[in-house]
Every structure is written in C-alpha cells, then in structure tokens.
mmCIF file of C-alpha atoms in Angstrom:
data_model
loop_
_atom_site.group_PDB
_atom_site.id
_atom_site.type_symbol
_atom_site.label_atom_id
_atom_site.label_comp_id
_atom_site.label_asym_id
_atom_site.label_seq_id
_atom_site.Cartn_x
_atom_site.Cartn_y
_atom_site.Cartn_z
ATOM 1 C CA UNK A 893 -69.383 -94.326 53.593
ATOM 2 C CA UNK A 894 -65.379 -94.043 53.423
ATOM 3 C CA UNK A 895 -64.089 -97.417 52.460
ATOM 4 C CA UNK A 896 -61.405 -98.602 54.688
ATOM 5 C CA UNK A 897 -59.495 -100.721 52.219
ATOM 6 C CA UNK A 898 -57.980 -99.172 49.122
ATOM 7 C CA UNK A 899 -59.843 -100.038 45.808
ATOM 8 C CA UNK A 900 -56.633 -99.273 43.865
ATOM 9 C CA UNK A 901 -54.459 -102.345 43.651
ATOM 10 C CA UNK A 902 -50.813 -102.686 41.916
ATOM 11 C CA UNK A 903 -50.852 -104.375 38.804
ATOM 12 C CA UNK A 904 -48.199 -105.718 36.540
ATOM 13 C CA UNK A 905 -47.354 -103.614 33.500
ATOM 14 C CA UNK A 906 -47.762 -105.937 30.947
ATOM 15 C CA UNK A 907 -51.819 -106.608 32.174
ATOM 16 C CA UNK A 908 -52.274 -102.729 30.748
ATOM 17 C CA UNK A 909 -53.344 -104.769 27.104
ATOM 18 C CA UNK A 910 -52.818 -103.462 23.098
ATOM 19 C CA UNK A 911 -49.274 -102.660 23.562
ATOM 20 C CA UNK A 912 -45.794 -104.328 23.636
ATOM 21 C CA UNK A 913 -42.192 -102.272 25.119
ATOM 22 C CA UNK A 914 -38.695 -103.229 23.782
ATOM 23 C CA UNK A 915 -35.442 -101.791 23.980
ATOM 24 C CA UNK A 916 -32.583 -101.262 22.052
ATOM 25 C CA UNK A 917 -28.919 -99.268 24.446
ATOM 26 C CA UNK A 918 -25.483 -98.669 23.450
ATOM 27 C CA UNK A 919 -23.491 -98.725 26.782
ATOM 28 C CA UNK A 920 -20.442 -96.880 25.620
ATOM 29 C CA UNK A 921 -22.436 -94.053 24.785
ATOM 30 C CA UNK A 922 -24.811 -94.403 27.469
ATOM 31 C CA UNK A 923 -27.906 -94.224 25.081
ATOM 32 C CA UNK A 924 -30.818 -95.812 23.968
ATOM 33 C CA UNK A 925 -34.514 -96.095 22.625
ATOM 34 C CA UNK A 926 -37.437 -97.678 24.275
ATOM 35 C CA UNK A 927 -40.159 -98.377 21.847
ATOM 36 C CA UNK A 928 -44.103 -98.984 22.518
ATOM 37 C CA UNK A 929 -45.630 -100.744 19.729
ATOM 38 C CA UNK A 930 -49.919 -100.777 19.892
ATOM 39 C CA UNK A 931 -51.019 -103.374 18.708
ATOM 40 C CA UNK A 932 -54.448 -102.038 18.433
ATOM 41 C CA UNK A 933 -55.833 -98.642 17.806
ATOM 42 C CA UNK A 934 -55.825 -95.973 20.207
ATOM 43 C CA UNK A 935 -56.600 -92.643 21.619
ATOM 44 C CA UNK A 936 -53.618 -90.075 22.378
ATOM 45 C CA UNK A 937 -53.386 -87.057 24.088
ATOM 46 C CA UNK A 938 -49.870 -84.880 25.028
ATOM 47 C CA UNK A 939 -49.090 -82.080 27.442
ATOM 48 C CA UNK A 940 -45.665 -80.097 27.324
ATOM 49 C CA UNK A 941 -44.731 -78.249 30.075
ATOM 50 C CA UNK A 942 -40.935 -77.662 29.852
ATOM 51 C CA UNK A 943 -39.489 -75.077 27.215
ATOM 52 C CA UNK A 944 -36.751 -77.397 25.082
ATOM 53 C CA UNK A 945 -38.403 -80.767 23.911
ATOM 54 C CA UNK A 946 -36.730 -82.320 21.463
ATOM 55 C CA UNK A 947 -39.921 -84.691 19.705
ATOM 56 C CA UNK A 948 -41.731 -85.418 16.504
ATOM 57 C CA UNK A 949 -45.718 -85.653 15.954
ATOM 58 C CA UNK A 950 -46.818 -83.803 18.760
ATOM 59 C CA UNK A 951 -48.848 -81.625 17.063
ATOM 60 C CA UNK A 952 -51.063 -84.475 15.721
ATOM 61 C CA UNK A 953 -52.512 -85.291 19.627
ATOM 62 C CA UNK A 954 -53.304 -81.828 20.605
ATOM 63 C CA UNK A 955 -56.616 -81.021 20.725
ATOM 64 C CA UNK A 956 -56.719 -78.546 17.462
ATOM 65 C CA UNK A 957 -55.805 -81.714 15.278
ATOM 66 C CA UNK A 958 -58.066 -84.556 13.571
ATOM 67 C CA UNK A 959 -57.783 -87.994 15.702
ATOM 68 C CA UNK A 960 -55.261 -90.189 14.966
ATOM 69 C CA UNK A 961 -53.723 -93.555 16.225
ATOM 70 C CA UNK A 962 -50.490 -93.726 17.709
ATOM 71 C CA UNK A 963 -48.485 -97.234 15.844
ATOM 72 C CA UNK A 964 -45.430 -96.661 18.080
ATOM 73 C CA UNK A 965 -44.441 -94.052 20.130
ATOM 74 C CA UNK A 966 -40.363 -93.969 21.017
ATOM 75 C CA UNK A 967 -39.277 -92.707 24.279
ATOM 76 C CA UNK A 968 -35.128 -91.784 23.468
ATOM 77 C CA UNK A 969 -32.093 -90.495 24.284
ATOM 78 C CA UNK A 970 -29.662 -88.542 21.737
ATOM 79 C CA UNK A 971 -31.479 -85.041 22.297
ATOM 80 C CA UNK A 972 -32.459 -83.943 18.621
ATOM 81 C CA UNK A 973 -30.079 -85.943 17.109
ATOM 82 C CA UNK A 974 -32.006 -89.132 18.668
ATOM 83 C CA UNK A 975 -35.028 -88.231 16.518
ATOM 84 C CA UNK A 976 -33.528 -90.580 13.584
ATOM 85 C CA UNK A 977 -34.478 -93.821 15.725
ATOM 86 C CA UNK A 978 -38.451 -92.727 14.712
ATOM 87 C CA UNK A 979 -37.053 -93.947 10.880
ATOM 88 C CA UNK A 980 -36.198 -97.261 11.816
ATOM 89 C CA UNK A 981 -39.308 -97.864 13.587
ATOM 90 C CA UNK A 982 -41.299 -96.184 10.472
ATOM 91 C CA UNK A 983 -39.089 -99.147 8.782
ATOM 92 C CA UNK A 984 -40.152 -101.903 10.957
ATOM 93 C CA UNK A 985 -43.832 -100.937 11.148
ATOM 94 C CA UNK A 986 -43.850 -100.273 7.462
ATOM 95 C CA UNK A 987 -42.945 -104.113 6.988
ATOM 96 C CA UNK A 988 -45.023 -105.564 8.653
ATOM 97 C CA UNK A 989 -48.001 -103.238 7.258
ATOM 98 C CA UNK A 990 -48.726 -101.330 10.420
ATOM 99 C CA UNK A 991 -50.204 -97.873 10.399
ATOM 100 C CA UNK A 992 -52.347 -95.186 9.070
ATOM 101 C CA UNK A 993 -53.360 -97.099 5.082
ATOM 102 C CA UNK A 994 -54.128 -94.876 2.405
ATOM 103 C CA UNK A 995 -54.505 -97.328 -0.686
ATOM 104 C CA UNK A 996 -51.901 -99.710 -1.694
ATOM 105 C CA UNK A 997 -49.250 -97.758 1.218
ATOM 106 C CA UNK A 998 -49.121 -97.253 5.084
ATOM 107 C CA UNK A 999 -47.893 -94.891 6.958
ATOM 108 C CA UNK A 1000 -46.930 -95.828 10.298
ATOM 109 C CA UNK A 1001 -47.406 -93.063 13.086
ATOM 110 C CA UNK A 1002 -44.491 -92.663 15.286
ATOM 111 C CA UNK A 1003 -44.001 -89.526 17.437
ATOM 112 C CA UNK A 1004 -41.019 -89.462 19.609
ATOM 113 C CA UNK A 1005 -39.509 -87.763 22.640
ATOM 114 C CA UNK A 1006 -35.821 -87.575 23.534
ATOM 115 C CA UNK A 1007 -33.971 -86.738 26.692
ATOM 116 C CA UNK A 1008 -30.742 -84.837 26.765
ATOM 117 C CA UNK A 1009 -28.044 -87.747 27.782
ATOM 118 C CA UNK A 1010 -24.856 -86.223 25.853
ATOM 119 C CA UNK A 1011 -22.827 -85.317 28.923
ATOM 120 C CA UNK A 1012 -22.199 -89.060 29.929
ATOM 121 C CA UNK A 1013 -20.738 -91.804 28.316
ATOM 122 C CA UNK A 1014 -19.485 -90.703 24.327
ATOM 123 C CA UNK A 1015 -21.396 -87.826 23.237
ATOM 124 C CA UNK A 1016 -20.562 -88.760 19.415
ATOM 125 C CA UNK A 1017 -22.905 -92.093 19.326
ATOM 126 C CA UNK A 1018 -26.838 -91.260 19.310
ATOM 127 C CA UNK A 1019 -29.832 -93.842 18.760
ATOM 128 C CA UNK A 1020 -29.941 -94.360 15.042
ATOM 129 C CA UNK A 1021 -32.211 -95.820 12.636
ATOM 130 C CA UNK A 1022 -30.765 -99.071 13.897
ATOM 131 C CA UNK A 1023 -30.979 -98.262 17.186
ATOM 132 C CA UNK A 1024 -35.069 -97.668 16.547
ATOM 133 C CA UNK A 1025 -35.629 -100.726 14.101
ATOM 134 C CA UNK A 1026 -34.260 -102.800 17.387
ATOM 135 C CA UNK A 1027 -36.009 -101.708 19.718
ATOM 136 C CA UNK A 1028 -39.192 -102.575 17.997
ATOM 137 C CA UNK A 1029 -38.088 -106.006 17.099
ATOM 138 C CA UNK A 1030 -37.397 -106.228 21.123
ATOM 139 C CA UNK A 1031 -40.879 -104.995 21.777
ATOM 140 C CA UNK A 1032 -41.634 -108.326 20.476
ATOM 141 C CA UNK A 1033 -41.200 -110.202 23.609
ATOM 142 C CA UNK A 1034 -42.605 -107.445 25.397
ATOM 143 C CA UNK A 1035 -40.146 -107.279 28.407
ATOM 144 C CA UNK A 1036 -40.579 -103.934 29.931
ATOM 145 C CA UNK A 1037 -37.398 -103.556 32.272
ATOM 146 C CA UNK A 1038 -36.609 -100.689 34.760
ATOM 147 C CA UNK A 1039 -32.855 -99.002 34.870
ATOM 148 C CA UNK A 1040 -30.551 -98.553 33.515
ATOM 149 C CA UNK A 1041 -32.219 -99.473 29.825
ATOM 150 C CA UNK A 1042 -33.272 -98.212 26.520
ATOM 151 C CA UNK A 1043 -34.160 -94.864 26.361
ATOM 152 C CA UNK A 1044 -33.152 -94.457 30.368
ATOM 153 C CA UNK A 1045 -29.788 -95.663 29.939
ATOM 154 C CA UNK A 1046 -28.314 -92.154 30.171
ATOM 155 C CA UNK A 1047 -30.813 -90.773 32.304
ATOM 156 C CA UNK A 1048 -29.190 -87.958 35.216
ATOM 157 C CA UNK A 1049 -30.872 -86.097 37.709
ATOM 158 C CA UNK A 1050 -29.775 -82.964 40.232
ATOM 159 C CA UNK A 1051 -27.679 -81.428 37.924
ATOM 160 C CA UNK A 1052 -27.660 -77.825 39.026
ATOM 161 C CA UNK A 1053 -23.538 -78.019 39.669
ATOM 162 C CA UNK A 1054 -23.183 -80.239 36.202
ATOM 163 C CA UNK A 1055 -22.708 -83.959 35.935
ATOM 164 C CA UNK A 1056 -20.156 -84.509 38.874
ATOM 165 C CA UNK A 1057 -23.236 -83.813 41.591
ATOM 166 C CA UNK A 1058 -25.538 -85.340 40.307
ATOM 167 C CA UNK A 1059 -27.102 -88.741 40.272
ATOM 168 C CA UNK A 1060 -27.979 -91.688 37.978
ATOM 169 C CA UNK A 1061 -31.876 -91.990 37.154
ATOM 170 C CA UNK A 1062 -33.068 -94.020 34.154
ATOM 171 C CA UNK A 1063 -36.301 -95.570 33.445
ATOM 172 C CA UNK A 1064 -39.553 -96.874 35.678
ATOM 173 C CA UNK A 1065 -42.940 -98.036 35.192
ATOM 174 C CA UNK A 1066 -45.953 -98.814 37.681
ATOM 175 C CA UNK A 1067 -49.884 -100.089 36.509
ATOM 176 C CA UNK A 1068 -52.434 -99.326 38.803
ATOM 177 C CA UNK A 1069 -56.262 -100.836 38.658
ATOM 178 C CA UNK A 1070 -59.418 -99.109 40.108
ATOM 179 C CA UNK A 1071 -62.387 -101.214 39.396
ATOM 180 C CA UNK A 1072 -62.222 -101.686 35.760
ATOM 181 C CA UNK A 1073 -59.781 -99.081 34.820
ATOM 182 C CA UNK A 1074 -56.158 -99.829 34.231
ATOM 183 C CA UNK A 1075 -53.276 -97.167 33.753
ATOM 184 C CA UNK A 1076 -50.061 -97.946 33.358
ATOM 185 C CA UNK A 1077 -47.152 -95.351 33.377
ATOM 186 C CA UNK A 1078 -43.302 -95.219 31.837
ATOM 187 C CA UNK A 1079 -41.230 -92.467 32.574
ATOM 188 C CA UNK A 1080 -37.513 -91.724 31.847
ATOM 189 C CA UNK A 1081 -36.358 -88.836 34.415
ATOM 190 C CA UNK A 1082 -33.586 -86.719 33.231
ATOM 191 C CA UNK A 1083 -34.523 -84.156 35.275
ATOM 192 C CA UNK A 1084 -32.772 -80.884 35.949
ATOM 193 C CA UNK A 1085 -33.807 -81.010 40.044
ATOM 194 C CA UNK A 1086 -34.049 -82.989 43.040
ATOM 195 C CA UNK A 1087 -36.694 -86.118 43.039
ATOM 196 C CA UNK A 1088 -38.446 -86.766 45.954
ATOM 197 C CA UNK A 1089 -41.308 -89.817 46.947
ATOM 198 C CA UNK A 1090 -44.411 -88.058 46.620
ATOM 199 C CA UNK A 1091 -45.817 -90.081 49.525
ATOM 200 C CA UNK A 1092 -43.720 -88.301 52.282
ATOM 201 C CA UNK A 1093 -41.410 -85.427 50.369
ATOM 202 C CA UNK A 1094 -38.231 -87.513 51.411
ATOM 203 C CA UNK A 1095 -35.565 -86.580 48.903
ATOM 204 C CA UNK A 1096 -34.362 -89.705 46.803
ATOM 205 C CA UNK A 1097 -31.964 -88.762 44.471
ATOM 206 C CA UNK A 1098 -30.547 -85.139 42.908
ATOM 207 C CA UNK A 1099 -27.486 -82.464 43.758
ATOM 208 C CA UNK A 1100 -24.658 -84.044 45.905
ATOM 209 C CA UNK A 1101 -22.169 -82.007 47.780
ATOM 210 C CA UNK A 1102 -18.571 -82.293 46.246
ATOM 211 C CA UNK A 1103 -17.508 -85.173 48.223
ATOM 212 C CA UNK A 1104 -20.675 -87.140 46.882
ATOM 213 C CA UNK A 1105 -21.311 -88.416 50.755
ATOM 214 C CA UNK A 1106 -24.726 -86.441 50.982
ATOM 215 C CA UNK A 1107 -27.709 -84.199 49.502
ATOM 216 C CA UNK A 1108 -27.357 -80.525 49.624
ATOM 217 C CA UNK A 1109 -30.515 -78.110 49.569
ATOM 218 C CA UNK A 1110 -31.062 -77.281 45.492
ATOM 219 C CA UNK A 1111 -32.903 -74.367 46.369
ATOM 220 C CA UNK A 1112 -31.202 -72.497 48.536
ATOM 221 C CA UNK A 1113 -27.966 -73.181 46.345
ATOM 222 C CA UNK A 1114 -29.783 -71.903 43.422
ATOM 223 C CA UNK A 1115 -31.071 -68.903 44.967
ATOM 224 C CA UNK A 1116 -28.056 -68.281 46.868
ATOM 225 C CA UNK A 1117 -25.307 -68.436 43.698
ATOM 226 C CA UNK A 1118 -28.143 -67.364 40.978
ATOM 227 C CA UNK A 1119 -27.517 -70.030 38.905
ATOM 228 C CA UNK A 1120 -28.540 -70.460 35.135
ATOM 229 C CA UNK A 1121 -30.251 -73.460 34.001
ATOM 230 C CA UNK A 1122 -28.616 -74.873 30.787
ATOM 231 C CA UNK A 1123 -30.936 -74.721 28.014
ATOM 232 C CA UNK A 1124 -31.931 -78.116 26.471
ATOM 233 C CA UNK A 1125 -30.428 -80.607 28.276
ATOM 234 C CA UNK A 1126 -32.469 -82.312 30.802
ATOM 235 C CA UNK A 1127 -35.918 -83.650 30.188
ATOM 236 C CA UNK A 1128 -38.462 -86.107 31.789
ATOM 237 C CA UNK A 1129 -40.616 -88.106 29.136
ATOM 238 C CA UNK A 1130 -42.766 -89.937 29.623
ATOM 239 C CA UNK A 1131 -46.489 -91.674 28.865
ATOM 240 C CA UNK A 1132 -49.475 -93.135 30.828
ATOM 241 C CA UNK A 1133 -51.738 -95.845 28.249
ATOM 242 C CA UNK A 1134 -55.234 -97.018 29.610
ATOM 243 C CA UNK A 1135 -58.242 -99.207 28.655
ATOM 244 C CA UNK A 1136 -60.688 -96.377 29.209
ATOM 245 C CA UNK A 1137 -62.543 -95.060 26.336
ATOM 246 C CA UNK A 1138 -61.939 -91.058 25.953
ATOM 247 C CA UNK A 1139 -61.545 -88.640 23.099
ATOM 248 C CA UNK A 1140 -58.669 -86.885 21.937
ATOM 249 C CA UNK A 1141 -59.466 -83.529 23.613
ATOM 250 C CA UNK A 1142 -60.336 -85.977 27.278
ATOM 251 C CA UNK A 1143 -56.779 -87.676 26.590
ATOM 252 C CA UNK A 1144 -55.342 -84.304 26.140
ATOM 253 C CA UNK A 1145 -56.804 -83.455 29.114
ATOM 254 C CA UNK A 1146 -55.606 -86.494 31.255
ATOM 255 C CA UNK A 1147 -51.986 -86.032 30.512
ATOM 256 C CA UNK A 1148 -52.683 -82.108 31.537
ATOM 257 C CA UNK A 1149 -53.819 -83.433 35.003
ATOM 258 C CA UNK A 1150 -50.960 -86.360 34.664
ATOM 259 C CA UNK A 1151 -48.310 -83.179 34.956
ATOM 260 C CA UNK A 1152 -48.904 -83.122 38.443
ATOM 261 C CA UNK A 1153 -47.169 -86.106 39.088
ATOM 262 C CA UNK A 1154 -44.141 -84.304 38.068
ATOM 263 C CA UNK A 1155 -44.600 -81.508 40.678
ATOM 264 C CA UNK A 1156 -44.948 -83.830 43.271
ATOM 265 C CA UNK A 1157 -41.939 -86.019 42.719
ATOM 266 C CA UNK A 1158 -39.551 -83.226 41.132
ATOM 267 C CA UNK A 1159 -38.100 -79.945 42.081
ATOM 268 C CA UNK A 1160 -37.408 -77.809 40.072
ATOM 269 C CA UNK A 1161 -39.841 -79.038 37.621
ATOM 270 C CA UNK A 1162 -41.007 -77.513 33.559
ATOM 271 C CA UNK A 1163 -38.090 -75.163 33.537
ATOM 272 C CA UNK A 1164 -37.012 -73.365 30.294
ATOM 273 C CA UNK A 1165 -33.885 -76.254 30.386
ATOM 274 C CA UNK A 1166 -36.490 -79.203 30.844
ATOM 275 C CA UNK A 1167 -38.857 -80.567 27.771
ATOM 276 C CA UNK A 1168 -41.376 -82.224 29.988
ATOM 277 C CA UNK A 1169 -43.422 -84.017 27.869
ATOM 278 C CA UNK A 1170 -46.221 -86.556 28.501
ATOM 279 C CA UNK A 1171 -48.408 -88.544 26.271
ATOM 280 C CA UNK A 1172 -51.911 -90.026 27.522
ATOM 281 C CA UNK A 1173 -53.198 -93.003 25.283
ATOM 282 C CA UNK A 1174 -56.652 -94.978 25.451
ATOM 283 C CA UNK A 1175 -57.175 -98.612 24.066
ATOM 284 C CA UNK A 1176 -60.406 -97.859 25.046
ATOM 285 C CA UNK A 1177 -63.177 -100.662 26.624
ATOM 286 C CA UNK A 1178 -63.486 -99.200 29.744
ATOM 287 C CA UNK A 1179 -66.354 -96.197 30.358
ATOM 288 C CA UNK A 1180 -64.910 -93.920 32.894
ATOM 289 C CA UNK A 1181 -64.350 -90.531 34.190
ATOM 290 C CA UNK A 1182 -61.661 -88.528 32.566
ATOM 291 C CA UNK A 1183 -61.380 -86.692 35.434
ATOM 292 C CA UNK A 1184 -61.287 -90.730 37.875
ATOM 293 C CA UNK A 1185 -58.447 -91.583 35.244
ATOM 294 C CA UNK A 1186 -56.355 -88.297 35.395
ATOM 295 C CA UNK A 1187 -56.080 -88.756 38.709
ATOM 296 C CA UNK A 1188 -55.011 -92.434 38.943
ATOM 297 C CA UNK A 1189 -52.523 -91.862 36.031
ATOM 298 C CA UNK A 1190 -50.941 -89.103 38.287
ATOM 299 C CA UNK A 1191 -50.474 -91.738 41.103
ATOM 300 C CA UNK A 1192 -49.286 -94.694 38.327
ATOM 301 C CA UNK A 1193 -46.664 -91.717 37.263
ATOM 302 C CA UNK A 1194 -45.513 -91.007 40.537
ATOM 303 C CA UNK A 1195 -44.907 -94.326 41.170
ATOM 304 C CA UNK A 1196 -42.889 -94.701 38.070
ATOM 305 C CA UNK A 1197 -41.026 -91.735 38.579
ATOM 306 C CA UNK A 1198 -39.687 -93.966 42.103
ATOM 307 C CA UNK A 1199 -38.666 -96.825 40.287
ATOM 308 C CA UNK A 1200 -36.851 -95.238 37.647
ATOM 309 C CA UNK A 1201 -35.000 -93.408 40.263
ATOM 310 C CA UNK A 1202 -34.168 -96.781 42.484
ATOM 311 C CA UNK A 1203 -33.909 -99.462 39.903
ATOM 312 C CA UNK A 1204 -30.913 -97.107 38.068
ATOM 313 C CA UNK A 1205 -28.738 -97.072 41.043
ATOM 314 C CA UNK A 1206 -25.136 -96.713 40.359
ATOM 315 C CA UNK A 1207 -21.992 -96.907 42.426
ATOM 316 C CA UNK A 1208 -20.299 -93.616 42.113
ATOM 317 C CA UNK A 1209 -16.889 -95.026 41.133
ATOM 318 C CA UNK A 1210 -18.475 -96.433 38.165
ATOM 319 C CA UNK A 1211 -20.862 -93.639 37.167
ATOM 320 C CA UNK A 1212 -17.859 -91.057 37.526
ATOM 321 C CA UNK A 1213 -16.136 -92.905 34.948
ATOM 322 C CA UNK A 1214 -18.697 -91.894 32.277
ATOM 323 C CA UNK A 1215 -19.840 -88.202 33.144
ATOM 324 C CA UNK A 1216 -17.774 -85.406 31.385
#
C-alpha cells in the first residue's frame, strides 16, 4: 500500500555523525578550502565523470584498491595549484595522531578535489598549506555554512560566454533521513552550464544575456555559435557521508548512482572542461540497501546543489568587480 506521507524527512547536517566541516577563504582572491575531518573510521567510494579533475588519492577508493579510511577529505579551490592545502591538513592530522599508524608514525589520509576559481578575484593567491591547516582547526567547531565560503568562495556557474555572463554559485549542503539511514550531501558547483531545481526544471542560475537582466537558452547558443568549452576550468565537487554500513566497491557504487543528481540539476553536465567528482563515505551502523541509499544520496545532492546556488547570491555590481 502507497504511503501517503513521505518517510524521508529533512535533517540538519550536523545529525549525519563521525565527522566535523571547517573552513578556511581568502576574499581578495576569492578562494578557499573546506575541510571534513572523520572522526571515526569510514568507508569511501568516488566516481569521476568530467575529463579535468584536479585531486589527490582518488585512486585509493576505487574499487581495484585495498580499503582504506578517509582522515580528511578537502573540498578546494586553486585548481592544481590548490592541491598544497592537503599538506597542511596532513600537518594538523599528523599532530594530533590521526590516520593510517604504521609503528611509531601516522599517516593521515587526505584526498582532495579542487574547483577551477582563477578567473575571479586575484588569480596569484591559491589555498596554501595555511589555508588547509585552518580549515581543519575550523572544523573544530563544526559549523558547516552555505555561500559564499571555504572551498565555494569562488564558485561560478553558466560560463559558456566567460565570467561576465555568468553567475555566482558557491557551496550547499542538505541531510536527508529514511528510517534509519542518514545521508548528508556538500557540494561546491563551479559548473560550466545552466543549474536548474530538479523538482520542476526551472532554471536558477547560469548564462546571462549581456545586459545581465535575464537567462538566455545555453543550448541553443552553444549549438548555434559552436562554441568550445575551456579545458579545466569549471568543476562541481562534491561528497555524500552516511551511517549505512557498505563496502568499498557498494560506496563506489553509490556515488556512481549519486552522479545523477548532477544531470538533473545541471546542463551541460561531465564535459571534457568539468572534473566532476564525487566521493561516497560510510560511518557505517546502519544495514541498508546500497541501491535505497544511492538513491536518497541523489535527492540529499540535489538538494545541495539548490542551496549552494541560492545561499551564494551576489549583487552584480559587486560580483563584476572581481571577474576578469
């Protein structure tokens, strides 16, 4: 029998348990890092769909690779040259004796994914080892915040006439509960296309005409002009953690199914100028279906995907300031 009341309720992020978020933003250079420390050990998965990520330690959650516990995974801007933020988290972690032991030393596990964010604000400052050792001592009051933040600070979206048309994005989160399962979901969108709300294909945010007063049609501009996408330099990143209790191959699996939160919420989506990436990771407790919690951490993305798009809002005489 159909149940007439939803059994999936909203949830505050910070009820998804075994990890803490922080952030760490320069504002002049429109950059940042948002760190997720776990607290406990875990269960990760990743699926990459778009051809330029810029990211560390992927290989070690793909399905060909012996299990291994994420200690903190950073979510950044800085394209490749953002990657040095993973060092000052190694630094943090490595104080306070967190990550993989072997004997007397520890090696903390850090992968990372960064967004292209060089073509606002000054191109010159990146997140830094600093930059990464902050945002982890932020994560201890575990304040995940929407926006303009951390590793969404520089976050664009619509950019298939370059950073005058487009729009500000940055970073979201929703947690969603089904009976005993929780999934929570961050996202930074720094997508190349148009974002839309899954729940009725309205178009939210992405390519402006040249006065900035309304949308124009991305594909029928990018079939009509044959446009190139720029290689490298948009991205959306992001990660869905859970209590279930899956394996590595199952988690690899539920950020494979997560993807399609992308494709309902982004157009053009996984292009050769995009590095897509998402990570799935289990604190485990909960017994479930992968296949129950693939499909609720799709939803718990999608949502996220909205809120980094409408908590980043930015008056365009302000946001034209720091585009070039």
């Amino acid at each position: 029998m159909e149940n007439s009341e939803s059994v999936v309720k909203k949830i505050d992020f910070k009820e998804i348990e075994g990890l803490r978020i922080g952030n760490a933003q320069n504002y002049e250079a429109m950059t940042g890092v948002t760190a997720l420390v776990f607290d406990k050990p875990n269960v990760c998965g990743v699926d990459i769909s778009g051809g330029g990520p810029a990211a560390r330690e992927n290989y070690l959650f793909t399905p060909l690779a012996a299990q291994q516990s994420v200690t903190a995974l950073l979510l950044s801007g800085g394209s490749a040259y953002g990657l040095e933020a993973a060092c000052g988290a190694m630094k943090y972690l490595e104080e306070r004796d967190m990550g993989y032991h072997l004997g007397p030393m520890v090696v903390p596990i850090v992968p990372q994914s960064c967004i292209f964010d060089l073509g606002i604000g000054s191109y010159k400052i990146r997140p830094d080892i600093e930059m990464g050792y902050q945002a982890c001592v932020d994560a201890e009051k575990n304040n995940p915040v929407s926006g303009n933040i951390g590793g969404g600070t520089g976050a664009t979206v619509g950019k298939l006439f370059g950073m005058k048309r487009a729009q500000k994005a940055g970073i979201g989160y929703a947690a969603l509960q089904a009976g005993p399962l929780k999934i929570g979901a961050v996202v930074i969108v720094n997508a190349f296309g148009d974002i839309f709300d899954y729940r009725d294909g309205r178009k939210v945010a992405g390519v402006m005409n040249e006065e900035r007063t309304a949308f124009v049609d991305f594909e029928e501009n990018f079939y009509g002009w044959q446009l190139k996408i720029p290689q490298g330099q948009n991205t959306t990143i992001g990660a869905v953690i859970m209590n279930g209790d899956f394996t590595q191959q199952q988690m690899s699996k539920i950020a494979a199914m997560t993807r399609s939160a992308l494709g309902r919420s982004i157009n053009p989506v996984g292009t050769g100028g995009d590095g897509d990436t998402i990570y799935a990771i289990s604190t485990g407790g909960v017994k479930s279906d992968p296949n129950l919690a693939g499909t609720l951490a799709c939803r718990a993305l999608s949502e996220a995907i909205l809120d980094a798009v409408y908590s980043a809002k930015m008056e365009d005489s302000e946001y034209l300031k720091l585009v070039h």
